[in-house]
Short mmCIF file of C-alpha atoms in Angstrom, two decimals:
data_model
loop_
_atom_site.label_atom_id
_atom_site.label_comp_id
_atom_site.label_asym_id
_atom_site.label_seq_id
_atom_site.Cartn_x
_atom_site.Cartn_y
_atom_site.Cartn_z
CA MET A 56 0.00 0.00 0.00
CA LYS A 57 1.44 3.33 -1.06
CA GLN A 58 1.76 6.03 1.55
CA PRO A 59 1.36 9.73 0.87
CA PRO A 60 4.66 11.60 0.90
CA PRO A 61 5.55 13.20 4.23
CA PRO A 62 5.32 17.01 4.35
CA GLY A 63 8.50 19.02 4.02
CA PRO A 64 11.89 18.22 2.54
CA PRO A 65 13.17 14.65 2.16
CA ALA A 66 14.66 13.10 5.28
CA ARG A 67 18.12 11.62 5.72
CA TRP A 68 17.70 7.91 6.37
CA GLU A 69 19.41 6.52 9.46
CA LYS A 70 22.08 3.90 8.77
CA LEU A 71 21.60 0.79 10.88
CA GLY A 72 24.44 -1.27 9.44
CA ASP A 73 25.87 -2.88 6.35
CA ARG A 74 27.31 -6.19 5.24
CA ALA A 75 29.52 -7.29 2.38
CA LEU A 76 27.79 -9.15 -0.43
CA THR A 77 30.66 -9.63 -2.87
CA HIS A 78 34.15 -8.42 -3.68
CA THR A 79 35.42 -7.94 -7.24
CA ALA A 80 38.58 -6.55 -8.78
CA VAL A 81 36.74 -3.33 -9.65
CA PHE A 82 34.29 -2.74 -6.78
CA ASP A 83 32.66 -4.22 -3.69
CA VAL A 84 28.93 -4.70 -3.30
CA ARG A 85 27.37 -4.07 0.10
CA ALA A 86 23.89 -4.42 1.55
CA VAL A 87 23.11 -1.32 3.61
CA ARG A 88 20.25 -1.38 6.12
CA LEU A 89 18.52 2.00 6.59
CA ARG A 90 15.54 3.33 8.54
CA HIS A 91 13.40 6.32 7.56
CA PRO A 92 13.39 8.71 10.58
CA VAL A 93 9.74 9.74 10.21
CA ARG A 94 7.96 6.66 8.89
CA GLY A 95 10.16 4.18 10.76
CA THR A 96 10.36 2.04 7.63
CA GLU A 97 13.44 -0.19 7.44
CA ARG A 98 14.89 -1.34 4.12
CA GLU A 99 18.03 -2.96 2.79
CA PHE A 100 19.64 -1.29 -0.23
CA VAL A 101 22.48 -2.46 -2.46
CA VAL A 102 25.48 -0.11 -2.72
CA ILE A 103 28.44 -0.41 -5.08
CA ASP A 104 31.57 0.72 -3.27
CA ALA A 105 34.23 1.64 -5.82
CA ALA A 106 37.40 3.69 -5.73
CA ASP A 107 37.09 7.24 -7.01
CA TRP A 108 37.63 7.87 -10.72
CA CYS A 109 39.11 10.73 -12.69
CA ASN A 110 38.44 12.02 -16.20
CA VAL A 111 40.63 14.58 -17.91
CA VAL A 112 39.82 17.13 -20.58
CA ALA A 113 43.19 17.69 -22.24
CA VAL A 114 43.37 20.61 -24.68
CA THR A 115 46.24 21.14 -27.12
CA PRO A 116 47.69 24.60 -27.82
CA ASP A 117 45.82 24.70 -31.15
CA GLY A 118 42.42 24.09 -29.48
CA ARG A 119 41.93 20.34 -29.88
CA ILE A 120 40.66 17.91 -27.24
CA VAL A 121 42.46 14.60 -26.71
CA LEU A 122 40.04 11.67 -27.02
CA VAL A 123 40.25 7.90 -26.76
CA ARG A 124 38.05 5.35 -28.52
CA GLN A 125 37.87 1.96 -26.88
CA PHE A 126 35.71 -1.13 -26.55
CA ARG A 127 33.61 -1.09 -23.39
CA TYR A 128 32.56 -4.43 -21.91
CA GLY A 129 29.42 -3.15 -20.18
CA SER A 130 27.85 -1.60 -23.28
CA ASP A 131 29.38 -4.23 -25.59
CA ASP A 132 30.29 -1.41 -27.95
CA PHE A 133 32.94 1.19 -28.75
CA SER A 134 32.93 4.46 -26.85
CA LEU A 135 34.48 7.85 -27.64
CA GLU A 136 35.68 9.42 -24.39
CA VAL A 137 38.09 11.73 -22.67
CA PRO A 138 40.93 9.80 -20.99
CA GLY A 139 40.44 8.69 -17.41
CA GLY A 140 40.56 5.86 -15.00
CA VAL A 141 40.51 4.52 -11.48
CA MET A 142 42.31 6.45 -8.78
CA GLU A 143 44.36 4.82 -6.07
CA ARG A 144 42.63 5.18 -2.69
CA GLY A 145 43.65 8.53 -1.22
CA GLU A 146 45.35 9.68 -4.43
CA ASP A 147 45.14 13.36 -5.37
CA PRO A 148 42.64 13.75 -8.26
CA ILE A 149 44.88 16.00 -10.33
CA THR A 150 47.86 13.68 -9.92
CA ALA A 151 45.69 10.73 -10.94
CA ALA A 152 44.26 12.53 -13.98
CA VAL A 153 47.67 13.62 -15.23
CA ARG A 154 48.94 10.05 -14.77
CA GLU A 155 45.95 8.54 -16.62
CA LEU A 156 46.34 11.03 -19.46
CA ARG A 157 50.01 10.16 -19.90
CA GLU A 158 49.51 6.39 -19.56
CA GLU A 159 46.53 6.17 -21.92
CA THR A 160 47.55 8.70 -24.56
CA GLY A 161 51.20 9.74 -24.11
CA PHE A 162 50.03 13.37 -23.72
CA THR A 163 51.20 15.67 -20.95
CA GLY A 164 50.57 19.36 -20.34
CA THR A 165 50.05 21.93 -17.63
CA PRO A 166 49.86 20.58 -14.07
CA GLY A 167 46.07 20.48 -14.38
CA ARG A 168 43.22 21.92 -12.40
CA LEU A 169 40.11 20.42 -10.92
CA LEU A 170 36.89 21.48 -12.67
CA CYS A 171 34.76 19.70 -10.05
CA TRP A 172 33.69 16.24 -8.95
CA VAL A 173 30.42 14.42 -9.57
CA HIS A 174 28.69 11.34 -8.20
CA PRO A 175 28.56 8.88 -11.15
CA ASN A 176 25.30 7.32 -9.92
CA PRO A 177 24.38 8.27 -6.33
CA ALA A 178 21.41 5.89 -6.34
CA ILE A 179 23.70 2.88 -6.08
CA GLN A 180 27.35 4.03 -6.06
CA SER A 181 29.39 5.57 -3.25
CA ASN A 182 32.29 6.95 -5.31
CA ARG A 183 33.09 10.22 -7.03
CA CYS A 184 34.48 11.06 -10.45
CA HIS A 185 36.90 14.00 -10.44
CA LEU A 186 36.96 16.07 -13.64
CA VAL A 187 40.29 17.69 -14.42
CA LEU A 188 41.42 20.15 -17.11
CA VAL A 189 44.94 19.91 -18.56
CA GLU A 190 45.94 22.63 -21.02
CA SER A 191 48.85 22.88 -23.48
CA ALA A 192 48.65 19.13 -23.98
CA ALA A 193 51.21 17.56 -26.31
CA ARG A 194 52.35 14.03 -27.05
CA THR A 195 55.59 13.67 -25.06
CA ALA A 196 55.64 10.11 -23.69
CA ASP A 197 55.06 6.50 -24.62
CA GLN A 198 51.70 4.99 -23.76
CA GLU A 199 51.56 2.56 -20.84
CA TRP A 200 48.28 0.68 -21.09
CA ASP A 201 46.96 -1.69 -18.46
CA GLN A 202 46.73 -5.36 -19.38
CA ASP A 203 43.22 -5.18 -20.86
CA GLU A 204 43.44 -1.68 -22.35
CA GLU A 205 43.51 -1.03 -26.07
CA MET A 206 42.47 2.30 -27.50
CA GLU A 207 42.69 4.62 -30.44
CA VAL A 208 43.96 8.08 -29.49
CA THR A 209 42.84 11.08 -31.51
CA THR A 210 42.34 14.82 -31.20
CA ALA A 211 39.52 16.96 -32.53
CA PRO A 212 38.65 20.68 -32.42
CA VAL A 213 36.87 21.74 -29.25
CA ALA A 214 33.80 22.93 -31.22
CA ASP A 215 33.49 19.53 -32.93
CA VAL A 216 33.78 17.59 -29.67
CA LEU A 217 31.15 19.76 -27.98
CA ALA A 218 28.86 19.25 -30.99
CA TRP A 219 29.39 15.46 -30.77
CA ALA A 220 28.40 15.65 -27.10
CA ARG A 221 25.14 17.36 -28.04
CA THR A 222 24.25 15.12 -30.97
CA GLY A 223 24.84 11.70 -29.41
CA ARG A 224 28.14 10.73 -30.98
CA ILE A 225 29.62 10.85 -27.47
CA THR A 226 27.44 8.88 -25.06
CA HIS A 227 29.67 8.25 -22.04
CA ALA A 228 27.91 10.14 -19.24
CA LEU A 229 31.04 11.10 -17.32
CA THR A 230 32.70 12.36 -20.49
CA LEU A 231 29.60 14.47 -21.12
CA ASN A 232 29.86 15.85 -17.56
CA ALA A 233 33.50 16.75 -18.15
CA LEU A 234 32.83 18.40 -21.50
CA PHE A 235 29.87 20.47 -20.34
CA LEU A 236 31.76 21.65 -17.26
CA PHE A 237 34.72 22.51 -19.47
CA GLU A 238 32.60 24.43 -22.01
CA PRO A 239 32.17 27.67 -20.00
CA VAL A 240 35.91 27.70 -19.24
CA TRP A 241 36.61 27.41 -22.95
CA ALA A 242 34.05 30.11 -23.78
CA ALA A 243 35.67 32.48 -21.29
CA THR A 244 39.31 31.88 -22.22
CA GLY A 245 40.36 29.36 -24.86
CA SER A 246 38.04 30.09 -27.74
CA LYS A 247 39.35 33.66 -28.05
CA THR A 248 42.87 32.54 -28.92
CA SER A 249 42.28 29.31 -30.83
CA PRO A 250 42.06 29.05 -34.63
#
C-alpha cells in the first residue's frame, strides 16, 4: 500500500548497518540497512563501493581535445571518451588525472586543475568522479596501457567535440559531464585565442 509523501523536505535515512555481499577486482557490493526517521520504515539497499575515478579534458595549444576510442565491456560497444581511470585510494585527483592522461595517450601538459567532482550514480554508487582540465597538452611520452586496455587516441577541435556531445556521438555520461563543465571555461578563455 502506497503512503502519501511526508510534508517538508526529504529526510536523511538513518544507517543501521551494512554487510559485504561480494568483492570484485573493480568494486565491492554491500547491503546497507537503513531506517526512515519519520515513517520508521526499514529497508536494505544495495550499494556499489568503488574507488574514485578521474576524467581529464586535455586541450592542445591549437584548441583540440584529446580523445580515446575503446571497446567497453558493459555496453558491448565502442565508446568515444576523454581519458580517465581509477584512482588509487587517497590519491590526489589531479595527480591521478595527469597520470591517466600520460599512460593512456602519451600526452602531458600543464599541471592540471580540478573542474569539479560528480557522483557517477548516487542511487547505487558511493564513489566520485573527479573532472580535471589539462591545457597545453602535447604528445611527449610513450603509452603505458593496463593489461586489458587497447584504444585509439585522436584529437579533434573543441567545437566539434562539444557538438558530438550534443548530438549523441559521445554517449559516455562522465565524459559528457566533463565536456559540459569545461565548455564555459573554454568560452571564457580558450576560444578567443584558438584558430
